[in-house]
Amino acid sequence: MTTSTHLVRTRRFLPLFITQLLGAFNDNLYKNAMVLYVVYSVYNSEAAEARFSAIASALFILPFFLLSALAGQLADMRDKARIIRIVKACEIAIMVVGGAGLSMAWAGFEVEAIAIPLMLAALLAMGIHSTFFGPIKYAILPQHLNEGEVLAGTGLVEAGTYIAILAGTILAGWIPVEVAAAGVVITALIGYVTGRQVPAAPPVVKDQPIDYNIWRSSINLIRNTTRHRQVFLAIIAISFFWTVGTILFIQFPPLAKNVLFASKEVASLFLVMFSVGIAIGSITINALLKGTVSARYSPASVIAMGVFIAAFYFVCKAWPTQTGSQLMDAGRFIAQPLAIPLLLCLLFIAIAGGMFVVPLYAFLTTVVDKSETARTIAANNIVNSGAMVAGSLLAVGLSAVGVAIIDQLLLGAAMCSISAWLGWLLYKAERALV
């Protein structure tokens, strides 16, 4: 905790931390404002709502799969601080387009013909923005921080990310969509200013050509990165984790509306609890490990996550049926007898998830040489995004064949056992090197 407090007062960490925080906030304010508006104000079908939520998630994730290899090469072979400035400048233009789409939807102007395609195009562009920023936010840490500070820095970035997700999610559910349209542009402008304060991070690798063939470079990047057994296992375990997370995030809005008979504010509250839990788990695991990068607690953490997903499923199954078409607001929802157990299940799902995933990200930046950190993160992003797109398509497919949203929760619980097994293999590989 002392190390964390020290880091947030230094210029070598604070501007990056704030820039990342603002980017995550903007991603989630925009995405959730769009999804919640469409689910609650445009469509009136559980299948259509789940399909739109899955399409939105897949579009945001797709650039990570296609462009991460290029992003990783650029981050290792160019000044990372300069890339941050370019990426944050692009975010301003993207959010102008996205804000226009939200405003048109609010005004009722050609919602399905123009506004929704415009919003989805901006979401895809934000995915590209995040693809190029993603390798930097972790890879720059070993370059600016001391060896004993990397885990604390990783935990702070992860916790800050989910605090930002929390803030963006709360606002998306509670403010009018036209206010969100202005907010995303203002946040992009502030993010550009803070991004300019990140200290220079010159390339460790110089005079090495960049492969612009996205398929060849992606395959080569994954092949080269996964020669490290610990890195390979960490990447696969993280990928299963985010597949489960993707399925849960896709389900939250339609589940809140159609199973729990709750308003978009309650759907937003679900995402809030998830974000708070990840932040708590990120900080907790750093305290338990005392700065040591280890997968010691990962298997038990993800097993606990699966248990709480199953508990969440049973609480949802026991939720009483509501008569009438009026959806419950947050106050009425909290007053329900099963509301607190439901929210606690979500909180503990996320705490366990944070404790599982943070040390694995730290593996990616500490096991390999500093000259390879950005490309290692990029390889992780490629595999993660492929798994997350698969999770999105799986959710769409299950909905299409008539599997209820609530029953899909059990798939997420079952997949946690695979992540636990991978976490155990990683810990064994770690112990073998001691």
Coordinates of C-alpha atoms in Angstrom, one line a residue:
M1 CA 0.0 0.0 0.0
T2 CA 2.9 2.4 0.8
T3 CA 4.4 1.6 -2.7
S4 CA 1.0 2.3 -4.3
T5 CA 0.7 5.6 -2.5
H6 CA 4.2 6.6 -3.5
L7 CA 3.6 5.8 -7.2
V8 CA 0.5 8.0 -7.6
R9 CA 2.6 11.0 -6.5
T10 CA 5.2 10.5 -9.2
R11 CA 5.2 11.9 -12.8
R12 CA 6.6 8.6 -14.1
F13 CA 3.2 7.0 -13.2
L14 CA 0.5 9.5 -12.4
P15 CA -0.1 11.0 -16.0
L16 CA -0.3 7.5 -17.4
F17 CA -2.6 6.4 -14.7
I18 CA -5.0 9.3 -15.2
T19 CA -4.9 8.9 -19.0
Q20 CA -5.7 5.2 -18.8
L21 CA -8.5 6.0 -16.2
L22 CA -10.1 8.6 -18.5
G23 CA -9.9 6.3 -21.5
A24 CA -11.6 3.4 -19.7
F25 CA -14.2 5.8 -18.3
N26 CA -15.0 7.1 -21.8
D27 CA -15.1 3.6 -23.4
N28 CA -17.7 2.6 -20.8
L29 CA -19.7 5.8 -20.7
Y30 CA -20.1 5.6 -24.4
K31 CA -20.6 1.9 -24.8
N32 CA -23.1 1.5 -21.9
A33 CA -25.0 4.7 -22.8
M34 CA -25.5 3.3 -26.3
V35 CA -26.3 -0.3 -25.3
L36 CA -28.7 0.7 -22.5
Y37 CA -30.5 3.2 -24.7
V38 CA -31.0 0.7 -27.5
V39 CA -32.0 -2.2 -25.2
Y40 CA -34.5 -0.1 -23.2
S41 CA -35.7 2.4 -25.8
V42 CA -35.5 0.8 -29.3
Y43 CA -36.0 -3.0 -29.0
N44 CA -38.7 -5.0 -27.2
S45 CA -37.4 -8.5 -27.6
E46 CA -35.0 -10.5 -25.3
A47 CA -33.4 -12.1 -28.3
A48 CA -32.9 -8.8 -30.2
E49 CA -31.6 -7.1 -27.1
A50 CA -29.1 -9.9 -26.4
R51 CA -28.1 -9.9 -30.1
F52 CA -27.4 -6.2 -30.1
S53 CA -25.4 -6.3 -26.9
A54 CA -23.3 -9.2 -28.3
I55 CA -22.7 -7.4 -31.6
A56 CA -21.6 -4.3 -29.8
S57 CA -19.2 -6.3 -27.6
A58 CA -17.8 -8.2 -30.7
L59 CA -17.3 -4.9 -32.6
F60 CA -15.3 -3.4 -29.8
I61 CA -13.2 -6.5 -29.3
L62 CA -12.5 -7.3 -33.0
P63 CA -9.7 -4.7 -33.5
F64 CA -7.8 -6.3 -30.6
F65 CA -7.8 -9.6 -32.6
L66 CA -6.8 -8.0 -35.9
L67 CA -4.4 -5.2 -35.0
S68 CA -2.8 -6.1 -31.7
A69 CA 0.4 -7.5 -33.4
L70 CA 0.9 -4.1 -35.2
A71 CA 0.1 -2.2 -32.0
G72 CA 2.7 -4.3 -30.0
Q73 CA 5.4 -3.8 -32.6
L74 CA 4.8 0.0 -32.7
A75 CA 4.8 0.2 -28.9
D76 CA 8.2 -1.7 -28.6
M77 CA 9.8 0.1 -31.6
R78 CA 8.6 3.7 -31.1
D79 CA 8.4 6.1 -28.3
K80 CA 5.4 4.9 -26.2
A81 CA 4.6 8.5 -25.0
R82 CA 4.3 9.7 -28.6
I83 CA 2.0 6.9 -29.5
I84 CA -0.2 7.9 -26.5
R85 CA -0.5 11.5 -27.8
I86 CA -1.5 10.3 -31.3
V87 CA -4.0 7.8 -30.0
K88 CA -5.6 10.3 -27.6
A89 CA -5.9 12.9 -30.4
C90 CA -7.8 10.3 -32.5
E91 CA -10.1 9.7 -29.6
I92 CA -11.4 13.2 -29.8
A93 CA -12.5 12.7 -33.5
I94 CA -14.0 9.3 -32.7
M95 CA -16.1 10.7 -29.8
V96 CA -17.4 13.5 -31.9
V97 CA -18.9 10.9 -34.3
G98 CA -20.1 8.7 -31.4
G99 CA -21.7 11.7 -29.7
A100 CA -23.4 12.7 -32.9
G101 CA -24.9 9.1 -33.1
L102 CA -26.2 9.3 -29.5
S103 CA -27.7 12.7 -30.1
M104 CA -29.5 11.5 -33.3
A105 CA -30.8 8.5 -31.4
W106 CA -32.1 10.7 -28.6
A107 CA -33.8 13.0 -31.2
G108 CA -35.4 10.1 -32.9
F109 CA -33.8 10.8 -36.2
E110 CA -33.5 7.7 -38.4
V111 CA -32.5 5.6 -35.3
E112 CA -32.1 2.2 -37.0
A113 CA -31.0 3.5 -40.4
I114 CA -28.4 6.1 -39.4
A115 CA -28.0 6.6 -35.6
I116 CA -27.3 3.0 -34.7
P117 CA -24.8 2.3 -37.5
L118 CA -23.1 5.6 -36.6
M119 CA -22.8 4.6 -33.0
L120 CA -21.5 1.1 -33.8
A121 CA -18.9 2.6 -36.2
A122 CA -17.7 4.9 -33.4
L123 CA -17.6 1.9 -31.1
L124 CA -15.5 -0.1 -33.6
A125 CA -13.1 2.9 -33.8
M126 CA -12.9 3.1 -30.1
G127 CA -11.9 -0.6 -30.2
I128 CA -9.0 0.4 -32.6
H129 CA -8.1 3.2 -30.2
S130 CA -7.9 0.9 -27.2
T131 CA -6.0 -1.7 -29.2
F132 CA -3.1 0.7 -29.8
F133 CA -3.2 2.0 -26.2
G134 CA -3.6 -1.4 -24.6
P135 CA 0.0 -2.7 -24.9
I136 CA 1.4 0.6 -23.7
K137 CA -0.4 0.8 -20.4
Y138 CA 1.3 -2.3 -19.1
A139 CA 4.5 -2.4 -21.2
I140 CA 5.5 1.1 -20.1
L141 CA 5.5 0.1 -16.4
P142 CA 8.8 -1.8 -16.3
Q143 CA 10.4 1.0 -18.3
H144 CA 9.3 3.7 -15.8
L145 CA 9.1 1.7 -12.5
N146 CA 11.5 -0.2 -10.4
E147 CA 11.4 -4.0 -10.3
G148 CA 9.6 -4.0 -6.9
E149 CA 7.0 -1.5 -8.1
V150 CA 5.7 -3.3 -11.2
L151 CA 3.1 -5.5 -9.4
A152 CA 1.9 -2.5 -7.4
G153 CA 1.7 -0.4 -10.6
T154 CA -0.1 -3.2 -12.5
G155 CA -2.6 -3.5 -9.6
L156 CA -3.2 0.3 -9.6
V157 CA -3.7 0.3 -13.3
E158 CA -6.1 -2.6 -13.1
A159 CA -8.0 -1.1 -10.1
G160 CA -8.1 2.3 -11.7
T161 CA -9.4 0.8 -14.9
Y162 CA -12.4 -0.7 -13.0
I163 CA -13.0 2.4 -10.9
A164 CA -13.2 4.2 -14.2
I165 CA -15.5 1.5 -15.6
L166 CA -17.6 2.0 -12.4
A167 CA -17.9 5.7 -12.9
G168 CA -18.7 5.4 -16.7
T169 CA -21.2 2.7 -16.0
I170 CA -23.0 4.7 -13.3
L171 CA -23.3 7.8 -15.5
A172 CA -24.4 5.8 -18.5
G173 CA -27.3 4.4 -16.5
W174 CA -28.3 7.6 -14.8
I175 CA -27.7 10.6 -17.1
P176 CA -29.8 11.4 -20.2
V177 CA -28.3 10.1 -23.4
E178 CA -27.8 13.6 -24.8
V179 CA -25.7 14.5 -21.8
A180 CA -23.6 11.4 -22.4
A181 CA -23.1 12.5 -26.0
A182 CA -21.4 15.8 -24.7
G183 CA -19.6 14.0 -21.9
V184 CA -17.7 11.6 -24.1
V185 CA -16.3 14.5 -26.2
I186 CA -15.2 16.5 -23.1
T187 CA -13.5 13.4 -21.6
A188 CA -11.6 12.8 -24.8
L189 CA -10.3 16.3 -24.7
I190 CA -9.1 16.0 -21.1
G191 CA -7.5 12.7 -21.8
Y192 CA -5.5 14.2 -24.6
V193 CA -4.2 16.9 -22.2
T194 CA -3.1 14.4 -19.6
G195 CA -1.6 12.0 -22.2
R196 CA 0.8 14.8 -23.2
Q197 CA 2.2 14.7 -19.7
V198 CA 3.4 11.1 -19.9
P199 CA 7.3 11.1 -19.8
A200 CA 9.2 9.9 -22.8
A201 CA 9.5 6.2 -23.1
P202 CA 12.0 5.6 -26.0
P203 CA 12.0 2.3 -27.8
V204 CA 14.2 -0.5 -26.3
V205 CA 14.3 -2.2 -29.7
K206 CA 15.7 0.0 -32.5
D207 CA 16.2 -0.3 -36.2
Q208 CA 14.0 -3.4 -36.5
P209 CA 11.5 -3.5 -39.4
I210 CA 7.7 -3.5 -38.6
D211 CA 5.7 -6.3 -40.2
Y212 CA 2.4 -4.7 -41.5
N213 CA 0.9 -8.0 -42.6
I214 CA -1.6 -8.4 -39.8
W215 CA -2.0 -12.2 -40.3
R216 CA 1.6 -13.1 -40.5
S217 CA 2.7 -10.7 -37.8
S218 CA -0.1 -12.0 -35.5
I219 CA 0.9 -15.7 -36.0
N220 CA 4.6 -14.9 -35.5
L221 CA 3.9 -12.8 -32.5
I222 CA 1.9 -15.5 -30.7
R223 CA 4.4 -18.2 -31.7
N224 CA 7.4 -16.2 -30.4
T225 CA 5.7 -15.1 -27.2
T226 CA 4.3 -18.4 -26.2
R227 CA 7.8 -20.0 -26.2
H228 CA 7.8 -18.9 -22.5
R229 CA 5.7 -21.6 -20.7
Q230 CA 4.7 -19.2 -17.9
V231 CA 3.6 -16.5 -20.4
F232 CA 1.7 -19.1 -22.5
L233 CA -0.2 -20.4 -19.5
A234 CA -0.9 -16.9 -18.2
I235 CA -2.3 -15.8 -21.6
I236 CA -4.6 -18.9 -21.9
A237 CA -5.8 -18.5 -18.4
I238 CA -6.6 -14.8 -18.9
S239 CA -8.4 -15.6 -22.1
F240 CA -10.8 -18.1 -20.4
F241 CA -11.3 -15.5 -17.7
W242 CA -12.4 -12.8 -20.2
T243 CA -14.6 -15.2 -22.1
V244 CA -16.5 -15.7 -18.9
G245 CA -16.5 -12.0 -18.3
T246 CA -17.8 -11.3 -21.8
I247 CA -20.7 -13.7 -21.4
L248 CA -21.6 -12.0 -18.1
F249 CA -21.4 -8.5 -19.5
I250 CA -23.5 -9.4 -22.5
Q251 CA -26.2 -10.9 -20.3
F252 CA -26.5 -8.2 -17.7
P253 CA -28.8 -5.7 -19.6
P254 CA -31.3 -8.2 -21.0
L255 CA -31.2 -10.3 -17.8
A256 CA -32.0 -7.2 -15.7
K257 CA -34.9 -6.2 -18.0
N258 CA -36.5 -9.6 -18.8
V259 CA -35.7 -11.8 -15.7
L260 CA -35.5 -9.4 -12.9
F261 CA -38.0 -6.8 -14.4
A262 CA -35.7 -4.0 -13.6
S263 CA -34.8 -0.7 -15.2
K264 CA -31.6 0.3 -17.0
E265 CA -30.4 1.9 -13.7
V266 CA -30.4 -1.6 -12.2
A267 CA -28.5 -3.0 -15.2
S268 CA -26.0 -0.2 -14.6
L269 CA -25.9 -1.1 -10.9
F270 CA -24.9 -4.7 -11.9
L271 CA -21.9 -3.4 -13.9
V272 CA -21.0 -1.1 -11.0
M273 CA -20.9 -4.0 -8.5
F274 CA -18.7 -6.0 -11.0
S275 CA -16.3 -3.0 -11.4
V276 CA -16.1 -2.3 -7.6
G277 CA -15.3 -6.0 -7.0
I278 CA -12.6 -6.2 -9.6
A279 CA -10.9 -3.1 -8.1
I280 CA -11.1 -4.6 -4.6
G281 CA -9.7 -7.9 -5.8
S282 CA -6.9 -6.1 -7.6
I283 CA -5.8 -4.3 -4.5
T284 CA -6.3 -7.3 -2.2
I285 CA -4.1 -9.7 -4.2
N286 CA -1.3 -7.1 -4.2
A287 CA -1.5 -7.0 -0.4
L288 CA -1.5 -10.8 -0.1
L289 CA 1.4 -11.3 -2.4
K290 CA 3.4 -8.4 -0.9
G291 CA 4.7 -7.3 -4.3
T292 CA 5.8 -10.8 -5.5
V293 CA 4.5 -11.9 -8.9
S294 CA 3.0 -15.3 -8.3
A295 CA 0.0 -17.4 -9.4
R296 CA -0.2 -18.9 -5.8
Y297 CA -3.8 -17.7 -5.2
S298 CA -5.1 -17.9 -8.8
P299 CA -6.6 -21.4 -8.8
A300 CA -8.6 -20.9 -5.6
S301 CA -9.7 -17.4 -6.7
V302 CA -11.2 -18.5 -10.0
I303 CA -12.9 -21.6 -8.3
A304 CA -14.5 -19.1 -5.9
M305 CA -15.6 -17.0 -8.9
G306 CA -17.4 -20.1 -10.4
V307 CA -19.1 -20.8 -7.1
F308 CA -20.4 -17.3 -6.8
I309 CA -21.6 -17.4 -10.5
A310 CA -23.6 -20.5 -9.6
A311 CA -25.0 -18.8 -6.5
F312 CA -26.0 -15.8 -8.7
Y313 CA -27.8 -18.2 -11.1
F314 CA -29.8 -19.8 -8.2
V315 CA -30.8 -16.4 -6.8
C316 CA -32.0 -15.3 -10.3
K317 CA -34.0 -18.5 -10.7
A318 CA -35.7 -17.8 -7.3
W319 CA -36.5 -14.2 -8.3
P320 CA -40.3 -13.7 -8.1
T321 CA -42.3 -13.1 -11.2
Q322 CA -43.7 -9.6 -11.6
T323 CA -47.1 -8.7 -13.0
G324 CA -47.5 -5.6 -15.1
S325 CA -45.2 -3.9 -17.5
Q326 CA -43.7 -1.3 -15.2
L327 CA -40.0 -2.0 -14.6
M328 CA -38.5 -1.5 -11.1
D329 CA -36.3 1.4 -10.5
A330 CA -33.2 1.1 -8.3
G331 CA -35.1 1.9 -5.1
R332 CA -37.8 -0.7 -5.6
F333 CA -35.2 -3.2 -6.7
I334 CA -33.1 -2.8 -3.6
A335 CA -36.2 -3.3 -1.5
Q336 CA -36.7 -6.8 -2.9
P337 CA -35.8 -9.6 -0.4
L338 CA -33.4 -11.2 -2.8
A339 CA -31.7 -8.0 -4.1
I340 CA -28.9 -7.9 -1.5
P341 CA -27.9 -11.6 -1.9
L342 CA -28.0 -11.0 -5.7
L343 CA -25.7 -7.9 -5.5
L344 CA -23.3 -9.6 -3.0
C345 CA -23.0 -12.6 -5.4
L346 CA -22.0 -10.1 -8.2
L347 CA -19.5 -8.4 -5.9
F348 CA -17.8 -11.6 -4.8
I349 CA -17.7 -12.9 -8.4
A350 CA -15.7 -9.8 -9.3
I351 CA -13.5 -9.8 -6.2
A352 CA -12.4 -13.3 -7.0
G353 CA -11.9 -12.4 -10.6
G354 CA -9.7 -9.5 -9.8
M355 CA -7.6 -11.7 -7.5
F356 CA -7.2 -14.2 -10.3
V357 CA -6.3 -12.0 -13.2
V358 CA -4.0 -9.2 -11.8
P359 CA -1.0 -11.5 -11.1
L360 CA -1.3 -13.0 -14.5
Y361 CA -1.0 -9.7 -16.2
A362 CA 2.1 -9.0 -14.1
F363 CA 3.6 -12.3 -15.4
L364 CA 3.4 -10.9 -18.9
T365 CA 5.6 -7.9 -18.1
T366 CA 8.1 -9.5 -15.8
V367 CA 8.9 -12.9 -17.3
V368 CA 10.1 -11.5 -20.7
D369 CA 12.8 -9.0 -21.5
K370 CA 11.8 -5.3 -21.4
S371 CA 12.3 -5.1 -25.1
E372 CA 9.4 -7.6 -25.6
T373 CA 6.9 -6.4 -23.1
A374 CA 4.6 -4.5 -25.4
R375 CA 4.5 -7.4 -27.9
T376 CA 3.8 -9.8 -25.1
I377 CA 0.8 -7.7 -24.0
A378 CA -0.2 -7.5 -27.7
A379 CA 0.0 -11.3 -28.1
N380 CA -2.2 -11.6 -25.0
N381 CA -4.7 -9.2 -26.4
I382 CA -4.9 -11.2 -29.7
V383 CA -5.7 -14.4 -27.9
N384 CA -8.0 -12.7 -25.3
S385 CA -10.0 -10.9 -28.0
G386 CA -10.4 -14.1 -30.0
A387 CA -11.7 -15.8 -26.9
M388 CA -14.0 -12.9 -26.1
V389 CA -15.4 -12.8 -29.7
A390 CA -16.0 -16.5 -29.4
G391 CA -17.8 -15.9 -26.1
S392 CA -20.0 -13.2 -27.8
L393 CA -20.8 -15.5 -30.7
L394 CA -21.5 -18.3 -28.3
A395 CA -24.0 -16.1 -26.4
V396 CA -25.7 -15.1 -29.7
G397 CA -25.8 -18.8 -30.7
L398 CA -27.3 -20.0 -27.5
S399 CA -29.9 -17.2 -27.6
A400 CA -30.7 -18.1 -31.2
V401 CA -31.4 -21.7 -30.3
G402 CA -33.6 -20.8 -27.4
V403 CA -31.3 -21.1 -24.4
A404 CA -32.6 -18.6 -21.8
I405 CA -30.3 -15.8 -20.7
I406 CA -30.4 -17.0 -17.2
D407 CA -29.4 -20.6 -18.1
Q408 CA -26.3 -19.3 -19.9
L409 CA -24.9 -18.3 -16.5
L410 CA -24.1 -21.9 -15.8
L411 CA -21.7 -22.0 -18.8
G412 CA -19.7 -19.2 -17.2
A413 CA -19.5 -21.1 -13.9
A414 CA -18.3 -24.3 -15.7
M415 CA -15.6 -22.4 -17.6
C416 CA -14.1 -21.2 -14.3
S417 CA -12.9 -24.8 -13.7
I418 CA -10.8 -24.7 -16.8
S419 CA -9.3 -21.4 -15.8
A420 CA -8.5 -22.9 -12.3
W421 CA -6.7 -25.8 -14.0
L422 CA -4.6 -23.4 -16.1
G423 CA -3.8 -21.3 -13.0
W424 CA -2.6 -24.4 -11.3
L425 CA -0.4 -25.4 -14.2
L426 CA 1.0 -21.8 -14.2
Y427 CA 1.8 -22.1 -10.5
K428 CA 3.5 -25.4 -11.0
A429 CA 5.6 -23.9 -13.8
E430 CA 6.5 -21.0 -11.5
R431 CA 7.5 -23.3 -8.6
A432 CA 9.7 -25.4 -11.0
L433 CA 11.9 -22.4 -11.7
V434 CA 12.4 -21.6 -8.0

